[in-house]
Amino acid sequence: MRENEWTPFLQNEFKQPYFQPLASFVHEQYDTQHIYPPKKQVFSAFETVDYSKVKTVILGQDPYHQPGQAHGMCFSVNPGVPIPPSLQNIFKELHEDMNCRIPDNGYLMPWAMQGVFLLNTILTVRESSPLSHANHGWETFTDHAIQKLNERDTPIVFLLWGRNAKMKTSMIDTDRHLVLTAAHPSPLSAYNGFFGCRHFSKTNAFLEEKGIVPIDWQIPDLSKNGKNH
């Protein structure tokens, strides 16, 4: 892994009693099953957004479980992969909230490069088996990451969509940070409070109020040499 400000946190977690059984399970799964994301991308969120650079946290559940989709950041898919339904709904809300154009791809790296920490609560999954790596220790690991972010003096916006994500609210100091909750953007629940939540404009209003550069939520098109059209 590329070293950054997360490195001491990660090295400490890797030494914790809960992590050794988790690591053994995950290694065995990669050796015997089709597991996503690729092993080198499991900690992509931590490698891409340094600890002090996090402005916004979006919390997902577990990685996409079909070939070629997941690359270690929640809701994001690799270039060239069809946009999954939940992300389509995120883009619809962005269009209504911020007038962002619907992009031709679901690669959210431009958000990450601006400080959007795209964290799944479970970092690996077996092909075609959602939540197959639940209850093996990843939840403890990512809870500790959220607690570490909560220690930050600089305010962070936490976007918690869906029941599982909302349960993390109690871990966050809402006097210092902003927590925005809504239904999950899945087609099963998006009409129950995700559409119309306006979380993206609310995030930027909070960041600007705190003197922090807001997020440019527009994902560029990847067609025509990556230029916007």
PDB file of C-alpha atoms in Angstrom:
ATOM      1  CA  MET A   1       0.000   0.000   0.000  1.00  0.00           C
ATOM      2  CA  ARG A   2       1.037   3.557  -0.704  1.00  0.00           C
ATOM      3  CA  GLU A   3       1.954   5.228   2.581  1.00  0.00           C
ATOM      4  CA  ASN A   4       0.085   8.328   3.729  1.00  0.00           C
ATOM      5  CA  GLU A   5      -1.477   9.718   6.920  1.00  0.00           C
ATOM      6  CA  TRP A   6      -3.728   6.650   7.173  1.00  0.00           C
ATOM      7  CA  THR A   7      -0.720   4.326   7.436  1.00  0.00           C
ATOM      8  CA  PRO A   8      -0.271   4.448  11.257  1.00  0.00           C
ATOM      9  CA  PHE A   9      -3.993   3.799  11.738  1.00  0.00           C
ATOM     10  CA  LEU A  10      -3.937   0.856   9.324  1.00  0.00           C
ATOM     11  CA  GLN A  11      -0.782  -0.635  10.806  1.00  0.00           C
ATOM     12  CA  ASN A  12      -2.325  -0.426  14.275  1.00  0.00           C
ATOM     13  CA  GLU A  13      -5.561  -2.096  13.122  1.00  0.00           C
ATOM     14  CA  PHE A  14      -3.661  -4.889  11.414  1.00  0.00           C
ATOM     15  CA  LYS A  15      -2.174  -5.763  14.830  1.00  0.00           C
ATOM     16  CA  GLN A  16      -5.515  -5.910  16.646  1.00  0.00           C
ATOM     17  CA  PRO A  17      -6.845  -9.315  17.832  1.00  0.00           C
ATOM     18  CA  TYR A  18      -9.923  -9.147  15.594  1.00  0.00           C
ATOM     19  CA  PHE A  19      -7.920  -8.525  12.436  1.00  0.00           C
ATOM     20  CA  GLN A  20      -5.888 -11.730  12.214  1.00  0.00           C
ATOM     21  CA  PRO A  21      -8.929 -14.013  11.791  1.00  0.00           C
ATOM     22  CA  LEU A  22     -10.347 -11.500   9.288  1.00  0.00           C
ATOM     23  CA  ALA A  23      -7.103 -11.467   7.278  1.00  0.00           C
ATOM     24  CA  SER A  24      -6.929 -15.262   7.274  1.00  0.00           C
ATOM     25  CA  PHE A  25     -10.523 -15.530   6.091  1.00  0.00           C
ATOM     26  CA  VAL A  26     -10.029 -12.949   3.337  1.00  0.00           C
ATOM     27  CA  HIS A  27      -6.780 -14.526   2.081  1.00  0.00           C
ATOM     28  CA  GLU A  28      -8.429 -17.952   1.963  1.00  0.00           C
ATOM     29  CA  GLN A  29     -11.369 -16.510   0.050  1.00  0.00           C
ATOM     30  CA  TYR A  30      -9.117 -14.846  -2.544  1.00  0.00           C
ATOM     31  CA  ASP A  31      -7.241 -18.133  -2.961  1.00  0.00           C
ATOM     32  CA  THR A  32     -10.371 -20.251  -3.483  1.00  0.00           C
ATOM     33  CA  GLN A  33     -13.204 -17.999  -4.728  1.00  0.00           C
ATOM     34  CA  HIS A  34     -13.855 -15.062  -7.059  1.00  0.00           C
ATOM     35  CA  ILE A  35     -13.613 -12.084  -4.683  1.00  0.00           C
ATOM     36  CA  TYR A  36     -14.068  -8.365  -5.376  1.00  0.00           C
ATOM     37  CA  PRO A  37     -12.506  -5.874  -5.552  1.00  0.00           C
ATOM     38  CA  PRO A  38      -9.091  -7.074  -6.767  1.00  0.00           C
ATOM     39  CA  LYS A  39      -6.870  -7.713  -3.759  1.00  0.00           C
ATOM     40  CA  LYS A  40      -4.651  -4.693  -4.466  1.00  0.00           C
ATOM     41  CA  GLN A  41      -7.682  -2.387  -4.392  1.00  0.00           C
ATOM     42  CA  VAL A  42      -9.267  -3.443  -1.090  1.00  0.00           C
ATOM     43  CA  PHE A  43      -7.961  -0.312   0.669  1.00  0.00           C
ATOM     44  CA  SER A  44      -8.305   2.063  -2.296  1.00  0.00           C
ATOM     45  CA  ALA A  45     -10.445   4.541  -0.369  1.00  0.00           C
ATOM     46  CA  PHE A  46      -7.656   4.975   2.203  1.00  0.00           C
ATOM     47  CA  GLU A  47      -4.921   5.216  -0.412  1.00  0.00           C
ATOM     48  CA  THR A  48      -6.756   7.822  -2.481  1.00  0.00           C
ATOM     49  CA  VAL A  49      -8.099  10.230   0.161  1.00  0.00           C
ATOM     50  CA  ASP A  50      -5.576  11.130   2.827  1.00  0.00           C
ATOM     51  CA  TYR A  51      -6.836  11.482   6.394  1.00  0.00           C
ATOM     52  CA  SER A  52      -6.475  15.253   6.618  1.00  0.00           C
ATOM     53  CA  LYS A  53      -8.006  15.737   3.145  1.00  0.00           C
ATOM     54  CA  VAL A  54     -11.372  14.078   3.893  1.00  0.00           C
ATOM     55  CA  LYS A  55     -14.224  16.580   3.489  1.00  0.00           C
ATOM     56  CA  THR A  56     -17.172  14.244   3.042  1.00  0.00           C
ATOM     57  CA  VAL A  57     -17.786  10.577   3.858  1.00  0.00           C
ATOM     58  CA  ILE A  58     -20.245   8.492   1.857  1.00  0.00           C
ATOM     59  CA  LEU A  59     -20.859   5.138   3.510  1.00  0.00           C
ATOM     60  CA  GLY A  60     -21.800   2.131   1.431  1.00  0.00           C
ATOM     61  CA  GLN A  61     -22.542  -1.460   2.434  1.00  0.00           C
ATOM     62  CA  ASP A  62     -20.250  -3.870   0.574  1.00  0.00           C
ATOM     63  CA  PRO A  63     -18.581  -3.920  -2.862  1.00  0.00           C
ATOM     64  CA  TYR A  64     -20.342  -4.622  -6.140  1.00  0.00           C
ATOM     65  CA  HIS A  65     -20.278  -8.375  -6.643  1.00  0.00           C
ATOM     66  CA  GLN A  66     -20.061  -8.820 -10.415  1.00  0.00           C
ATOM     67  CA  PRO A  67     -16.845  -9.030 -12.494  1.00  0.00           C
ATOM     68  CA  GLY A  68     -15.055  -5.782 -13.276  1.00  0.00           C
ATOM     69  CA  GLN A  69     -17.308  -3.488 -11.247  1.00  0.00           C
ATOM     70  CA  ALA A  70     -15.715  -2.858  -7.842  1.00  0.00           C
ATOM     71  CA  HIS A  71     -12.420  -1.030  -7.353  1.00  0.00           C
ATOM     72  CA  GLY A  72     -12.472  -0.332  -3.628  1.00  0.00           C
ATOM     73  CA  MET A  73     -14.721   2.731  -3.391  1.00  0.00           C
ATOM     74  CA  CYS A  74     -18.392   2.567  -2.512  1.00  0.00           C
ATOM     75  CA  PHE A  75     -20.923   3.148  -5.317  1.00  0.00           C
ATOM     76  CA  SER A  76     -18.118   3.671  -7.872  1.00  0.00           C
ATOM     77  CA  VAL A  77     -17.491   1.331 -10.797  1.00  0.00           C
ATOM     78  CA  ASN A  78     -14.550   1.027 -13.141  1.00  0.00           C
ATOM     79  CA  PRO A  79     -14.591   2.964 -16.432  1.00  0.00           C
ATOM     80  CA  GLY A  80     -16.519   1.138 -19.150  1.00  0.00           C
ATOM     81  CA  VAL A  81     -18.820  -0.657 -16.690  1.00  0.00           C
ATOM     82  CA  PRO A  82     -22.570   0.079 -16.932  1.00  0.00           C
ATOM     83  CA  ILE A  83     -23.793   2.420 -14.190  1.00  0.00           C
ATOM     84  CA  PRO A  84     -25.516   0.342 -11.455  1.00  0.00           C
ATOM     85  CA  PRO A  85     -29.087   1.261 -10.427  1.00  0.00           C
ATOM     86  CA  SER A  86     -28.191   2.847  -7.052  1.00  0.00           C
ATOM     87  CA  LEU A  87     -25.601   5.082  -8.706  1.00  0.00           C
ATOM     88  CA  GLN A  88     -28.072   5.988 -11.448  1.00  0.00           C
ATOM     89  CA  ASN A  89     -30.367   7.243  -8.678  1.00  0.00           C
ATOM     90  CA  ILE A  90     -27.514   9.177  -7.055  1.00  0.00           C
ATOM     91  CA  PHE A  91     -26.920  10.898 -10.406  1.00  0.00           C
ATOM     92  CA  LYS A  92     -30.656  11.640 -10.745  1.00  0.00           C
ATOM     93  CA  GLU A  93     -30.672  13.324  -7.338  1.00  0.00           C
ATOM     94  CA  LEU A  94     -27.526  15.242  -8.259  1.00  0.00           C
ATOM     95  CA  HIS A  95     -29.238  16.450 -11.418  1.00  0.00           C
ATOM     96  CA  GLU A  96     -32.273  17.666  -9.485  1.00  0.00           C
ATOM     97  CA  ASP A  97     -30.250  19.116  -6.595  1.00  0.00           C
ATOM     98  CA  MET A  98     -27.215  20.626  -8.337  1.00  0.00           C
ATOM     99  CA  ASN A  99     -28.239  20.563 -11.999  1.00  0.00           C
ATOM    100  CA  CYS A 100     -25.359  18.160 -12.698  1.00  0.00           C
ATOM    101  CA  ARG A 101     -25.470  16.504 -16.074  1.00  0.00           C
ATOM    102  CA  ILE A 102     -25.903  12.698 -15.987  1.00  0.00           C
ATOM    103  CA  PRO A 103     -22.424  11.401 -16.937  1.00  0.00           C
ATOM    104  CA  ASP A 104     -21.665   8.509 -19.279  1.00  0.00           C
ATOM    105  CA  ASN A 105     -19.819   6.566 -16.556  1.00  0.00           C
ATOM    106  CA  GLY A 106     -19.912   5.635 -12.876  1.00  0.00           C
ATOM    107  CA  TYR A 107     -16.235   6.196 -12.065  1.00  0.00           C
ATOM    108  CA  LEU A 108     -16.289   8.405  -8.958  1.00  0.00           C
ATOM    109  CA  MET A 109     -12.545   9.013  -8.701  1.00  0.00           C
ATOM    110  CA  PRO A 110     -13.062  12.771  -9.403  1.00  0.00           C
ATOM    111  CA  TRP A 111     -15.009  12.957  -6.124  1.00  0.00           C
ATOM    112  CA  ALA A 112     -12.314  11.087  -4.221  1.00  0.00           C
ATOM    113  CA  MET A 113      -9.627  13.402  -5.561  1.00  0.00           C
ATOM    114  CA  GLN A 114     -11.537  16.296  -3.946  1.00  0.00           C
ATOM    115  CA  GLY A 115     -11.831  14.633  -0.535  1.00  0.00           C
ATOM    116  CA  VAL A 116     -14.948  12.477  -0.798  1.00  0.00           C
ATOM    117  CA  PHE A 117     -14.147   9.318   1.194  1.00  0.00           C
ATOM    118  CA  LEU A 118     -16.099   6.474  -0.423  1.00  0.00           C
ATOM    119  CA  LEU A 119     -16.121   3.843   2.307  1.00  0.00           C
ATOM    120  CA  ASN A 120     -17.952   0.523   2.347  1.00  0.00           C
ATOM    121  CA  THR A 121     -18.629  -0.947   5.793  1.00  0.00           C
ATOM    122  CA  ILE A 122     -17.479  -4.335   4.409  1.00  0.00           C
ATOM    123  CA  LEU A 123     -14.481  -4.177   2.075  1.00  0.00           C
ATOM    124  CA  THR A 124     -14.696  -7.509   0.214  1.00  0.00           C
ATOM    125  CA  VAL A 125     -17.393  -9.736  -1.273  1.00  0.00           C
ATOM    126  CA  ARG A 126     -17.704 -13.092  -3.031  1.00  0.00           C
ATOM    127  CA  GLU A 127     -18.956 -13.049  -6.614  1.00  0.00           C
ATOM    128  CA  SER A 128     -22.757 -12.933  -6.899  1.00  0.00           C
ATOM    129  CA  SER A 129     -23.121 -13.095  -3.101  1.00  0.00           C
ATOM    130  CA  PRO A 130     -23.910  -9.747  -1.491  1.00  0.00           C
ATOM    131  CA  LEU A 131     -22.960  -9.531   2.189  1.00  0.00           C
ATOM    132  CA  SER A 132     -21.046 -12.813   1.907  1.00  0.00           C
ATOM    133  CA  HIS A 133     -18.184 -11.267   3.893  1.00  0.00           C
ATOM    134  CA  ALA A 134     -20.369  -9.724   6.582  1.00  0.00           C
ATOM    135  CA  ASN A 135     -19.663 -10.503  10.235  1.00  0.00           C
ATOM    136  CA  HIS A 136     -16.038 -11.492   9.732  1.00  0.00           C
ATOM    137  CA  GLY A 137     -14.464  -8.317  11.151  1.00  0.00           C
ATOM    138  CA  TRP A 138     -14.660  -5.699   8.424  1.00  0.00           C
ATOM    139  CA  GLU A 139     -17.421  -3.884  10.311  1.00  0.00           C
ATOM    140  CA  THR A 140     -15.095  -3.457  13.306  1.00  0.00           C
ATOM    141  CA  PHE A 141     -12.354  -2.149  11.041  1.00  0.00           C
ATOM    142  CA  THR A 142     -14.536   0.415   9.300  1.00  0.00           C
ATOM    143  CA  ASP A 143     -16.169   1.463  12.590  1.00  0.00           C
ATOM    144  CA  HIS A 144     -12.679   2.282  13.840  1.00  0.00           C
ATOM    145  CA  ALA A 145     -12.036   4.297  10.666  1.00  0.00           C
ATOM    146  CA  ILE A 146     -15.221   6.303  11.263  1.00  0.00           C
ATOM    147  CA  GLN A 147     -14.183   6.875  14.881  1.00  0.00           C
ATOM    148  CA  LYS A 148     -10.787   8.057  13.668  1.00  0.00           C
ATOM    149  CA  LEU A 149     -12.426  10.516  11.283  1.00  0.00           C
ATOM    150  CA  ASN A 150     -14.693  11.701  14.095  1.00  0.00           C
ATOM    151  CA  GLU A 151     -11.547  12.754  16.006  1.00  0.00           C
ATOM    152  CA  ARG A 152     -10.730  15.291  13.310  1.00  0.00           C
ATOM    153  CA  ASP A 153     -10.890  18.932  14.406  1.00  0.00           C
ATOM    154  CA  THR A 154     -11.775  20.055  10.891  1.00  0.00           C
ATOM    155  CA  PRO A 155     -15.478  19.446  10.221  1.00  0.00           C
ATOM    156  CA  ILE A 156     -16.560  16.571   7.954  1.00  0.00           C
ATOM    157  CA  VAL A 157     -19.930  15.884   6.332  1.00  0.00           C
ATOM    158  CA  PHE A 158     -21.132  12.281   6.767  1.00  0.00           C
ATOM    159  CA  LEU A 159     -23.736  11.116   4.230  1.00  0.00           C
ATOM    160  CA  LEU A 160     -25.477   8.075   5.718  1.00  0.00           C
ATOM    161  CA  TRP A 161     -27.951   6.461   3.337  1.00  0.00           C
ATOM    162  CA  GLY A 162     -30.035   3.492   4.410  1.00  0.00           C
ATOM    163  CA  ARG A 163     -30.646   1.766   7.728  1.00  0.00           C
ATOM    164  CA  ASN A 164     -27.186   0.231   8.158  1.00  0.00           C
ATOM    165  CA  ALA A 165     -25.403   3.503   7.478  1.00  0.00           C
ATOM    166  CA  LYS A 166     -27.735   5.511   9.738  1.00  0.00           C
ATOM    167  CA  MET A 167     -26.747   3.270  12.645  1.00  0.00           C
ATOM    168  CA  LYS A 168     -23.295   4.940  12.570  1.00  0.00           C
ATOM    169  CA  THR A 169     -24.769   8.309  13.606  1.00  0.00           C
ATOM    170  CA  SER A 170     -24.135   7.620  17.287  1.00  0.00           C
ATOM    171  CA  MET A 171     -20.385   7.354  16.574  1.00  0.00           C
ATOM    172  CA  ILE A 172     -20.164  10.913  15.240  1.00  0.00           C
ATOM    173  CA  ASP A 173     -19.891  14.167  17.186  1.00  0.00           C
ATOM    174  CA  THR A 174     -22.677  16.191  15.594  1.00  0.00           C
ATOM    175  CA  ASP A 175     -21.555  19.346  17.389  1.00  0.00           C
ATOM    176  CA  ARG A 176     -18.466  19.377  15.180  1.00  0.00           C
ATOM    177  CA  HIS A 177     -19.459  17.385  12.099  1.00  0.00           C
ATOM    178  CA  LEU A 178     -22.582  17.363   9.928  1.00  0.00           C
ATOM    179  CA  VAL A 179     -24.527  14.100   9.598  1.00  0.00           C
ATOM    180  CA  LEU A 180     -27.103  13.869   6.804  1.00  0.00           C
ATOM    181  CA  THR A 181     -29.291  10.757   6.654  1.00  0.00           C
ATOM    182  CA  ALA A 182     -31.689   9.507   3.998  1.00  0.00           C
ATOM    183  CA  ALA A 183     -33.103   6.333   2.517  1.00  0.00           C
ATOM    184  CA  HIS A 184     -30.713   4.217   0.480  1.00  0.00           C
ATOM    185  CA  PRO A 185     -30.496   5.174  -3.227  1.00  0.00           C
ATOM    186  CA  SER A 186     -31.368   1.595  -4.224  1.00  0.00           C
ATOM    187  CA  PRO A 187     -34.400   1.329  -6.548  1.00  0.00           C
ATOM    188  CA  LEU A 188     -36.138  -0.471  -3.667  1.00  0.00           C
ATOM    189  CA  SER A 189     -35.981   2.552  -1.368  1.00  0.00           C
ATOM    190  CA  ALA A 190     -34.927   5.695  -3.248  1.00  0.00           C
ATOM    191  CA  TYR A 191     -38.517   6.990  -3.397  1.00  0.00           C
ATOM    192  CA  ASN A 192     -38.794   6.673   0.395  1.00  0.00           C
ATOM    193  CA  GLY A 193     -36.664   9.726   1.087  1.00  0.00           C
ATOM    194  CA  PHE A 194     -33.493   9.623  -0.973  1.00  0.00           C
ATOM    195  CA  PHE A 195     -34.954  11.540  -3.891  1.00  0.00           C
ATOM    196  CA  GLY A 196     -35.343  15.117  -2.754  1.00  0.00           C
ATOM    197  CA  CYS A 197     -32.870  14.868   0.137  1.00  0.00           C
ATOM    198  CA  ARG A 198     -30.645  17.543  -1.462  1.00  0.00           C
ATOM    199  CA  HIS A 199     -27.619  16.189   0.380  1.00  0.00           C
ATOM    200  CA  PHE A 200     -25.145  17.427  -2.202  1.00  0.00           C
ATOM    201  CA  SER A 201     -26.129  21.102  -1.980  1.00  0.00           C
ATOM    202  CA  LYS A 202     -26.423  20.810   1.813  1.00  0.00           C
ATOM    203  CA  THR A 203     -22.897  19.349   1.947  1.00  0.00           C
ATOM    204  CA  ASN A 204     -21.480  22.227  -0.055  1.00  0.00           C
ATOM    205  CA  ALA A 205     -23.360  24.842   1.979  1.00  0.00           C
ATOM    206  CA  PHE A 206     -21.868  23.405   5.190  1.00  0.00           C
ATOM    207  CA  LEU A 207     -18.344  23.225   3.760  1.00  0.00           C
ATOM    208  CA  GLU A 208     -18.520  26.804   2.507  1.00  0.00           C
ATOM    209  CA  GLU A 209     -19.872  27.969   5.873  1.00  0.00           C
ATOM    210  CA  LYS A 210     -16.787  26.387   7.485  1.00  0.00           C
ATOM    211  CA  GLY A 211     -14.408  27.995   4.995  1.00  0.00           C
ATOM    212  CA  ILE A 212     -13.748  24.721   3.160  1.00  0.00           C
ATOM    213  CA  VAL A 213     -13.697  24.497  -0.641  1.00  0.00           C
ATOM    214  CA  PRO A 214     -16.937  22.777  -1.735  1.00  0.00           C
ATOM    215  CA  ILE A 215     -17.131  19.657  -3.889  1.00  0.00           C
ATOM    216  CA  ASP A 216     -17.574  19.880  -7.650  1.00  0.00           C
ATOM    217  CA  TRP A 217     -20.037  17.005  -7.931  1.00  0.00           C
ATOM    218  CA  GLN A 218     -20.058  16.892 -11.740  1.00  0.00           C
ATOM    219  CA  ILE A 219     -18.518  13.617 -12.928  1.00  0.00           C
ATOM    220  CA  PRO A 220     -16.831  14.239 -16.310  1.00  0.00           C
ATOM    221  CA  ASP A 221     -17.776  12.134 -19.299  1.00  0.00           C
ATOM    222  CA  LEU A 222     -15.138   9.613 -20.331  1.00  0.00           C
ATOM    223  CA  SER A 223     -16.131   9.500 -24.002  1.00  0.00           C
ATOM    224  CA  LYS A 224     -14.420  11.732 -26.581  1.00  0.00           C
ATOM    225  CA  ASN A 225     -11.059  11.615 -24.809  1.00  0.00           C
ATOM    226  CA  GLY A 226     -12.599  12.378 -21.443  1.00  0.00           C
ATOM    227  CA  LYS A 227     -13.784  15.862 -22.393  1.00  0.00           C
ATOM    228  CA  ASN A 228     -17.165  17.124 -21.308  1.00  0.00           C
ATOM    229  CA  HIS A 229     -19.731  17.401 -24.059  1.00  0.00           C
TER     230      HIS A 229
END
